[in-house]
mmCIF file of C-alpha atoms in Angstrom:
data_model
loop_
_atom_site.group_PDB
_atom_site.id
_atom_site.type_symbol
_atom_site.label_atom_id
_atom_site.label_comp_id
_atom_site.label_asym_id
_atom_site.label_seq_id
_atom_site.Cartn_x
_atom_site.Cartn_y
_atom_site.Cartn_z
ATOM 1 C CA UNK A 1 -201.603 -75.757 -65.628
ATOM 2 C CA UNK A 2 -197.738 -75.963 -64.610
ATOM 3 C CA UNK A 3 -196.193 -72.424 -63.473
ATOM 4 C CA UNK A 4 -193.019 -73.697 -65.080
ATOM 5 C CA UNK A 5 -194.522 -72.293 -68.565
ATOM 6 C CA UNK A 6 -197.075 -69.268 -68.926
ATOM 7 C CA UNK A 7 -198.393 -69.381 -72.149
ATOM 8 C CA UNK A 8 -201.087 -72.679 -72.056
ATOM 9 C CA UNK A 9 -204.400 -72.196 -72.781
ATOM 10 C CA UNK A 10 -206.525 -72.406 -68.977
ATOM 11 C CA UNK A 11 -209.852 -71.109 -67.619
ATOM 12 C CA UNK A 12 -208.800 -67.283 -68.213
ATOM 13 C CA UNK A 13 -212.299 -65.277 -68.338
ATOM 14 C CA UNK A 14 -211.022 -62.027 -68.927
ATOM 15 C CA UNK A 15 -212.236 -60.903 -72.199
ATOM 16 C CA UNK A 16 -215.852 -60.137 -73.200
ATOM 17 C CA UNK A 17 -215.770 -62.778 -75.601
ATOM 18 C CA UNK A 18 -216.327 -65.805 -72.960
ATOM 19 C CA UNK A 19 -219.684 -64.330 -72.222
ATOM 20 C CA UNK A 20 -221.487 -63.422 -75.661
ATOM 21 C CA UNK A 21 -224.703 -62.971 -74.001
ATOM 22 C CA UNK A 22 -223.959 -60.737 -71.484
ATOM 23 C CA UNK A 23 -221.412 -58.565 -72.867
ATOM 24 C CA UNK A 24 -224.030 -57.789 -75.409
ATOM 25 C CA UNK A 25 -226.067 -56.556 -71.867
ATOM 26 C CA UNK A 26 -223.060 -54.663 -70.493
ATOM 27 C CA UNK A 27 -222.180 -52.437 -73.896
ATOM 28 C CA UNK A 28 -225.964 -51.882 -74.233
ATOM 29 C CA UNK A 29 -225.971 -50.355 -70.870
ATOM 30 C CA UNK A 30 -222.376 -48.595 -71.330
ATOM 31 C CA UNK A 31 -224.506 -47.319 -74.046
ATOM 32 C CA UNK A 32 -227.449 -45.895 -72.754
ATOM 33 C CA UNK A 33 -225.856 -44.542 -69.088
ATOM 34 C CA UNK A 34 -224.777 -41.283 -68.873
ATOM 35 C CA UNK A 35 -221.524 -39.948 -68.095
ATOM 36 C CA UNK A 36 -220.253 -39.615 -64.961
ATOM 37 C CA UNK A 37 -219.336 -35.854 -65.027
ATOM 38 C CA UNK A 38 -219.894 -33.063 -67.625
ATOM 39 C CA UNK A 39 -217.318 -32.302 -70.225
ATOM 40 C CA UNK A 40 -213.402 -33.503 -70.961
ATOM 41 C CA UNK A 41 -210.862 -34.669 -68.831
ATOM 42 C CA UNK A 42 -209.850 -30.810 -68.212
ATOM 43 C CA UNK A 43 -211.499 -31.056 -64.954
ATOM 44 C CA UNK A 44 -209.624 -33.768 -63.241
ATOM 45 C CA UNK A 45 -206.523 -32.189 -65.234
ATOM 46 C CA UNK A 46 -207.339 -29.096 -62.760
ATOM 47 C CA UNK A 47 -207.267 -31.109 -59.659
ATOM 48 C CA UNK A 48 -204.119 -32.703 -60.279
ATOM 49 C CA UNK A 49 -202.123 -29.576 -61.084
ATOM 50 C CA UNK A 50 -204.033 -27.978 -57.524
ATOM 51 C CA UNK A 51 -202.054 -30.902 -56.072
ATOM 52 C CA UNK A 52 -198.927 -29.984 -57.733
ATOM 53 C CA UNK A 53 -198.990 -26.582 -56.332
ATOM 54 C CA UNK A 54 -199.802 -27.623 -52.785
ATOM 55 C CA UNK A 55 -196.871 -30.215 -52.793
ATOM 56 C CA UNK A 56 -194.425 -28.235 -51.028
ATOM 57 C CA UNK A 57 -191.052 -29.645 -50.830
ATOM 58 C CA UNK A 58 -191.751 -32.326 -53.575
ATOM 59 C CA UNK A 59 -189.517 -35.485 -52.764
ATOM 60 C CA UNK A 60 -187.360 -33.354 -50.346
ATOM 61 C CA UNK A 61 -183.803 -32.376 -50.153
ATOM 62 C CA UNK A 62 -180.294 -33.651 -50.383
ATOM 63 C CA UNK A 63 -179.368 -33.642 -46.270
ATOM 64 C CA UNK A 64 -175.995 -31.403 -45.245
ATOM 65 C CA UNK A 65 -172.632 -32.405 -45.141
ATOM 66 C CA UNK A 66 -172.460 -34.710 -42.322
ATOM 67 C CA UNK A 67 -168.489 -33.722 -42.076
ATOM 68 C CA UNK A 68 -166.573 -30.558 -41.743
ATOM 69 C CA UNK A 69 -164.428 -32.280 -44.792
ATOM 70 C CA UNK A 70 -168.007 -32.982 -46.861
ATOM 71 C CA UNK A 71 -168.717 -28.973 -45.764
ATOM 72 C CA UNK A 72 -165.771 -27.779 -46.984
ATOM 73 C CA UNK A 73 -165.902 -29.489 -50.084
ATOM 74 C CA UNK A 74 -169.051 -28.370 -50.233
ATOM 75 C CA UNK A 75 -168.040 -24.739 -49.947
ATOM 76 C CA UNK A 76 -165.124 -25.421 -52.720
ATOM 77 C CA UNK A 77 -168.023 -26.609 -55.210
ATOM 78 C CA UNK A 78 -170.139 -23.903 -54.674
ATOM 79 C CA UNK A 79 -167.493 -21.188 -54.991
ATOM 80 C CA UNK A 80 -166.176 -22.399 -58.228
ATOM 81 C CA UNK A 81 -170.267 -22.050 -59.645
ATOM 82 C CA UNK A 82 -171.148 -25.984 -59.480
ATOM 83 C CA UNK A 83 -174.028 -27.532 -57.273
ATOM 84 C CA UNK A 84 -172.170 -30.292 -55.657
ATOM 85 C CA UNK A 85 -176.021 -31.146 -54.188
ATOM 86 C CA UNK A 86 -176.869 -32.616 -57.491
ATOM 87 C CA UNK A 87 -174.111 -35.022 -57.635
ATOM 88 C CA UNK A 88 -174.863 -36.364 -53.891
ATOM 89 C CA UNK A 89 -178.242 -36.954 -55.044
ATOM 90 C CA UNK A 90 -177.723 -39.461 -58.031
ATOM 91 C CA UNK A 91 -175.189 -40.935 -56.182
ATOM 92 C CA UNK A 92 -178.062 -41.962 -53.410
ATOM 93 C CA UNK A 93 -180.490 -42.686 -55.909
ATOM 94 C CA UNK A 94 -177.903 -45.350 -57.324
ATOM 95 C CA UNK A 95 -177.032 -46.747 -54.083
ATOM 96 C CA UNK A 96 -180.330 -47.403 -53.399
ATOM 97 C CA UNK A 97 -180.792 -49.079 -56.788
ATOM 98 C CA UNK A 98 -177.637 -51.248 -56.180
ATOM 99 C CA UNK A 99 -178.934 -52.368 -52.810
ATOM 100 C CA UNK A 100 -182.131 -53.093 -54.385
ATOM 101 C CA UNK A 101 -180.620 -55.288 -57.028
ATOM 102 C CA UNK A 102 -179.136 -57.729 -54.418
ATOM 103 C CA UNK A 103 -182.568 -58.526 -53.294
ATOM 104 C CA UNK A 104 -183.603 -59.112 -56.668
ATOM 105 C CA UNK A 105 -181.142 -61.529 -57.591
ATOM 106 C CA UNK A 106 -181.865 -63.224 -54.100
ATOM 107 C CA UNK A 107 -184.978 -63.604 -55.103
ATOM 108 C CA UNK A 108 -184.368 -64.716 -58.271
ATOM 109 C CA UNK A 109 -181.843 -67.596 -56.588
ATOM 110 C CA UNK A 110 -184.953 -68.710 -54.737
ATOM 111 C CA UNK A 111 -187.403 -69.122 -58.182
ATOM 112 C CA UNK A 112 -184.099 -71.509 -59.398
ATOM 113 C CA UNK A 113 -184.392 -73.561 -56.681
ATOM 114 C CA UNK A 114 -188.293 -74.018 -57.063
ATOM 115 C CA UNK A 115 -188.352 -74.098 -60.840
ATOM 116 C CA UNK A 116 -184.770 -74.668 -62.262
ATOM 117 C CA UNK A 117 -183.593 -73.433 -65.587
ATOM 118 C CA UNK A 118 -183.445 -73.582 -69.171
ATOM 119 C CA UNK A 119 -181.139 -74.330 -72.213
ATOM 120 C CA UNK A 120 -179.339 -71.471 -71.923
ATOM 121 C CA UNK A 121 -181.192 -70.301 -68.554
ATOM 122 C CA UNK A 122 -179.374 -68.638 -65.585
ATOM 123 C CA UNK A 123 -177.037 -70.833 -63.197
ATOM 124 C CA UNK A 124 -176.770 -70.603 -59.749
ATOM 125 C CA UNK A 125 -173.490 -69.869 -60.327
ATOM 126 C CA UNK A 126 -173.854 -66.817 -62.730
ATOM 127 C CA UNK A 127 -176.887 -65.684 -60.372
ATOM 128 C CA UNK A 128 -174.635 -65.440 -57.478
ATOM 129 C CA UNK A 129 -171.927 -63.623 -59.258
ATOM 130 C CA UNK A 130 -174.255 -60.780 -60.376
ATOM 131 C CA UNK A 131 -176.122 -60.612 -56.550
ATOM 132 C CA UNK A 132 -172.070 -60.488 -55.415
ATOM 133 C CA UNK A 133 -171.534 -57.425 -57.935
ATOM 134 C CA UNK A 134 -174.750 -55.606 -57.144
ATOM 135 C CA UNK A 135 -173.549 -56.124 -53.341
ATOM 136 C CA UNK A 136 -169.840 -54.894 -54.461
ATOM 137 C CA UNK A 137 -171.305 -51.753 -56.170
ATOM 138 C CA UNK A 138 -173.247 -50.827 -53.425
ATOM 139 C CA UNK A 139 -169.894 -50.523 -51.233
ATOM 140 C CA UNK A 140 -168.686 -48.146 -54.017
ATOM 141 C CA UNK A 141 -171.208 -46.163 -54.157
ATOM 142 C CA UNK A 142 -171.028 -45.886 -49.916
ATOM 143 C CA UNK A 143 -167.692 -45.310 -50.223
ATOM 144 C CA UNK A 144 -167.614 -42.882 -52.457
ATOM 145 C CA UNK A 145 -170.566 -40.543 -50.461
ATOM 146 C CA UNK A 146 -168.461 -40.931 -47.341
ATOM 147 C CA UNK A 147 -165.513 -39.476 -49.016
ATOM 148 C CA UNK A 148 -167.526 -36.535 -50.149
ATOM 149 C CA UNK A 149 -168.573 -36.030 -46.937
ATOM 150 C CA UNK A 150 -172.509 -37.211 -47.793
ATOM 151 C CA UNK A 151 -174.494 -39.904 -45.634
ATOM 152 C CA UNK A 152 -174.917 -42.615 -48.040
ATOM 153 C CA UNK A 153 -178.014 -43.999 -44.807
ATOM 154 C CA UNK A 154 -179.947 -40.951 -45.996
ATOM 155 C CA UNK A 155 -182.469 -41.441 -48.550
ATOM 156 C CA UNK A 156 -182.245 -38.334 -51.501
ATOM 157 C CA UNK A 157 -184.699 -37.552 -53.773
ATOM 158 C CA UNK A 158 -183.865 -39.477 -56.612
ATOM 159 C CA UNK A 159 -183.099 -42.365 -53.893
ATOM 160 C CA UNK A 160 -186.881 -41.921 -53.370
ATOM 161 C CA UNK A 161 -188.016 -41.150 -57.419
ATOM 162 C CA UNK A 162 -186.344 -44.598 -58.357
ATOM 163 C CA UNK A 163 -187.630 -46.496 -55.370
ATOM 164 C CA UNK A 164 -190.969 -45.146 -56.374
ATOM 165 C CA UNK A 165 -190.613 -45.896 -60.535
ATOM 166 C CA UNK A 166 -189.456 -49.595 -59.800
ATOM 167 C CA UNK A 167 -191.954 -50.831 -57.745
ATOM 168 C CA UNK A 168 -193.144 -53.345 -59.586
ATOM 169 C CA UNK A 169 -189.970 -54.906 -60.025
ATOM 170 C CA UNK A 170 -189.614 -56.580 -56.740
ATOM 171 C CA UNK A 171 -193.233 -56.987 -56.735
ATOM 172 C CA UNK A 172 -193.214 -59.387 -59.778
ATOM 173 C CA UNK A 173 -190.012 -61.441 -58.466
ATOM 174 C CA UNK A 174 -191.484 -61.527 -54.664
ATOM 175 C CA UNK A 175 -194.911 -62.878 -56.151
ATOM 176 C CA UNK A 176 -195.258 -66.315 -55.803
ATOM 177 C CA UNK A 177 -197.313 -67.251 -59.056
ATOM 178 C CA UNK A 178 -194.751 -66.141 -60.977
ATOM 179 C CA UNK A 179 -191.611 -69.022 -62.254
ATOM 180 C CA UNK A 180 -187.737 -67.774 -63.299
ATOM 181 C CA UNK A 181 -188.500 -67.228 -66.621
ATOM 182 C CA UNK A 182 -191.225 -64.508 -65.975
ATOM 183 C CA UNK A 183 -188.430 -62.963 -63.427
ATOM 184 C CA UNK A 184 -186.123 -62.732 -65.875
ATOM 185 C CA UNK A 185 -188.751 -59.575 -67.741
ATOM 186 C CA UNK A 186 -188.290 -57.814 -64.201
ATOM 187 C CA UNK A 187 -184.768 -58.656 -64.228
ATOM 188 C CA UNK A 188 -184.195 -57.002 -67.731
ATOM 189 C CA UNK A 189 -186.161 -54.109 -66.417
ATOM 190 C CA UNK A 190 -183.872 -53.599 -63.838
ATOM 191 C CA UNK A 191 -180.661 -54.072 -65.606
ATOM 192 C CA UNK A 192 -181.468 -51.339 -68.802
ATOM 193 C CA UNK A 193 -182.438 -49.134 -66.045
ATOM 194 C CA UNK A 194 -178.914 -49.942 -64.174
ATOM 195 C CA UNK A 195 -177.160 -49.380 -67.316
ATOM 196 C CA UNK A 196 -178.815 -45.693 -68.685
ATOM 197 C CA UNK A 197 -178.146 -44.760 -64.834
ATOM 198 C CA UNK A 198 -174.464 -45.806 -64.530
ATOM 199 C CA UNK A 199 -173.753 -43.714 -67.654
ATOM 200 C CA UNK A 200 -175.456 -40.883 -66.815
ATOM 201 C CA UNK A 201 -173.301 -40.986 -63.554
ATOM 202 C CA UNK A 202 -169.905 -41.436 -65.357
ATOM 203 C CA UNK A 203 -170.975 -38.331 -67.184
ATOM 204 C CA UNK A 204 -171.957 -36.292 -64.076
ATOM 205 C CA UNK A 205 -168.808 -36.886 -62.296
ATOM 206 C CA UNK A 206 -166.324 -36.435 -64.902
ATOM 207 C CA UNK A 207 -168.044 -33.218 -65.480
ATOM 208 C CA UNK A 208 -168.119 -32.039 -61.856
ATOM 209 C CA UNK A 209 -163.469 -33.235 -62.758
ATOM 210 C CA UNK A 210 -163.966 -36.172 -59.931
ATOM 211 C CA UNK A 211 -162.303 -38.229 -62.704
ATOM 212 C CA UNK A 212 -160.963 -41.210 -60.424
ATOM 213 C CA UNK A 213 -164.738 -42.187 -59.250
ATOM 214 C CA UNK A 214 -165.886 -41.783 -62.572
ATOM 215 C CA UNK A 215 -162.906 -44.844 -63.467
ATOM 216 C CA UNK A 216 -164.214 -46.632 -60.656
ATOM 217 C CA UNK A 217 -167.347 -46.336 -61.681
ATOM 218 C CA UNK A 218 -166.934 -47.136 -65.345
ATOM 219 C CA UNK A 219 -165.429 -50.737 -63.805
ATOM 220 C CA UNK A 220 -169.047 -51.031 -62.384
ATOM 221 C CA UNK A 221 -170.737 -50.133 -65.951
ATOM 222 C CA UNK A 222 -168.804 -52.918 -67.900
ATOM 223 C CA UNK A 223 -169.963 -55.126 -64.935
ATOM 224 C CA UNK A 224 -173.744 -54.407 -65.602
ATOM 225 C CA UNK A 225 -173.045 -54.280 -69.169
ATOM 226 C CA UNK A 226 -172.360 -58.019 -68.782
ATOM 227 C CA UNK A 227 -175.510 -58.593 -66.503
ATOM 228 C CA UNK A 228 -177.734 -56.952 -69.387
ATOM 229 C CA UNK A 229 -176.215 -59.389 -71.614
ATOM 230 C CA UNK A 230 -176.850 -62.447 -70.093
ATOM 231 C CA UNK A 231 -180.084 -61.664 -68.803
ATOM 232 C CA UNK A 232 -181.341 -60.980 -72.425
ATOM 233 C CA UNK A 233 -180.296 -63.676 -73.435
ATOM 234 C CA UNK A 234 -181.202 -65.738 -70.510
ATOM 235 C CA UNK A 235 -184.935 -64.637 -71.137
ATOM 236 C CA UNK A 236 -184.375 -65.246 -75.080
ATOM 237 C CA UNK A 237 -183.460 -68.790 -74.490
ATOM 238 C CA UNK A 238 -186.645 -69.265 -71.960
ATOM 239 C CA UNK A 239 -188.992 -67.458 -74.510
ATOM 240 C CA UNK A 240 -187.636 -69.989 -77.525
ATOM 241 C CA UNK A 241 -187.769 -72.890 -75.414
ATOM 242 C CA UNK A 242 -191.177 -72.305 -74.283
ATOM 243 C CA UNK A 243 -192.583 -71.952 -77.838
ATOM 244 C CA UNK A 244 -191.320 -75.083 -78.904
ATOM 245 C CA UNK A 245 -192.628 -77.108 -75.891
ATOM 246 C CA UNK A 246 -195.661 -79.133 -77.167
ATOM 247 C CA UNK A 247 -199.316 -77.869 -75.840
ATOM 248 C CA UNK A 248 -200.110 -79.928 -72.806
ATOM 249 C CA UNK A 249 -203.920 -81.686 -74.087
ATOM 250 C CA UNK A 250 -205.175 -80.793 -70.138
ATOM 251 C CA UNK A 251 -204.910 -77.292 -70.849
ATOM 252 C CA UNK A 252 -206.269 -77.455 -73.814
ATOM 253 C CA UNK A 253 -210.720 -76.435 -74.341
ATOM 254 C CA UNK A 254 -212.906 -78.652 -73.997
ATOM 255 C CA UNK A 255 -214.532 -79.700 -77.621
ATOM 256 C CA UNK A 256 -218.442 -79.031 -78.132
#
């Protein structure tokens, strides 16, 4: 079986149905065993809100002002009633996004190289103009902490939330079973997420009146707008032209 498609038929054992005999054993004896514990999931429902309670801090805190400017501003936001704290924390959680994506798209540059593209696939060229932009909205978003006086090196909460909820992205372009075309469904991950998040950030910063980042950063939005785009339909060209491919007869079962 070729990693350069994903959908041939191979010597996958998963389901029950390869072994008739004994998955009949196995749901006889799912039958007749007893339950691990008494009762409903209410019990392990307990336990995880015990661990709730006893979590402390949670993800932490959005560090100090490393500035007497970022302190006074500070002081200014909290006297006219905002939480300025709130703002400092998206704004990590998208620069670590945006330094995330750069390694993605590396990544994804490597999986070219290996397995090439499509009709209507990804170019290296394209690939390295969307790493480039990741890698110029990073710098925006550093520039733009250090002029509020925040330390764009320190990770915030929702630095940590994200880094937590997208895991698996990295983890399915680092993996080295899987071709471009499967990278692309991490990639498209990635770039809704990128997206929903740049908007909500616009919002939050024209409504805290810091109207020339939100400019800057609506510049950044159309940019990912355009990434979206072309990774959709980079993935719907590789999805079409993978149907269409005839069924290699190796990968097909053997007849009785």
């Amino acid at each position: 079986m070729s990693k350069d498609t994903i959908a041939d038929v191979g010597a996958n054992r998963t389901g029950i149905k390869t072994s008739p005999v004994d998955s009949k054993d196995v749901i006889a004896e799912a039958r007749r065993a007893k339950p691990s514990s008494l009762g409903d999931a209410r019990a392990i429902a307990d336990v995880r809100k015990q661990y709730m309670r006893e979590a402390g801090d949670g993800l932490g805190s959005v560090p100090p002002p490393a500035s007497l400017k970022g302190m006074a501003k500070t002081a200014m936001d909290m006297l006219k009633g905002g939480k300025p704290t709130v703002f400092i924390d998206k704004l990590g959680e998208r620069l670590a996004f945006e330094r995330s994506g750069v390694r993605l798209y590396e990544g994804a540059l490597s999986k070219l190289e290996v397995f090439g593209s499509w009709e209507g696939g990804p170019s290296r060229e394209l690939l390295t103009k969307i790493m480039d932009d990741e890698l110029s909205h990073f710098a925006l978003l550093v520039e733009a902490m250090e002029k509020l006086g925040a330390d764009p090196t320190a990770m915030t909460p929702s630095a940590d939330l994200t880094s937590v909820i997208s895991m698996g992205v990295p983890a399915a372009i680092s993996d080295a079973r899987t071709n471009l075309r499967q990278c692309m469904e991490a990639l498209l991950v990635a770039e809704l997420t990128d997206n929903a998040s740049w908007e909500l950030l616009i919002d939050l910063a024209r409504g805290l009146g810091h109207d020339s980042l939100a400019d800057r950063f609506q510049l950044a939005l159309d940019a990912e707008a355009e990434h979206l785009a072309l990774v959709k339909g980079w993935l719907a060209a590789g999805v079409s032209t993978e149907a269409r491919a005839p069924m290699d007869s190796a990968t097909l079962p053997a007849q009785p």
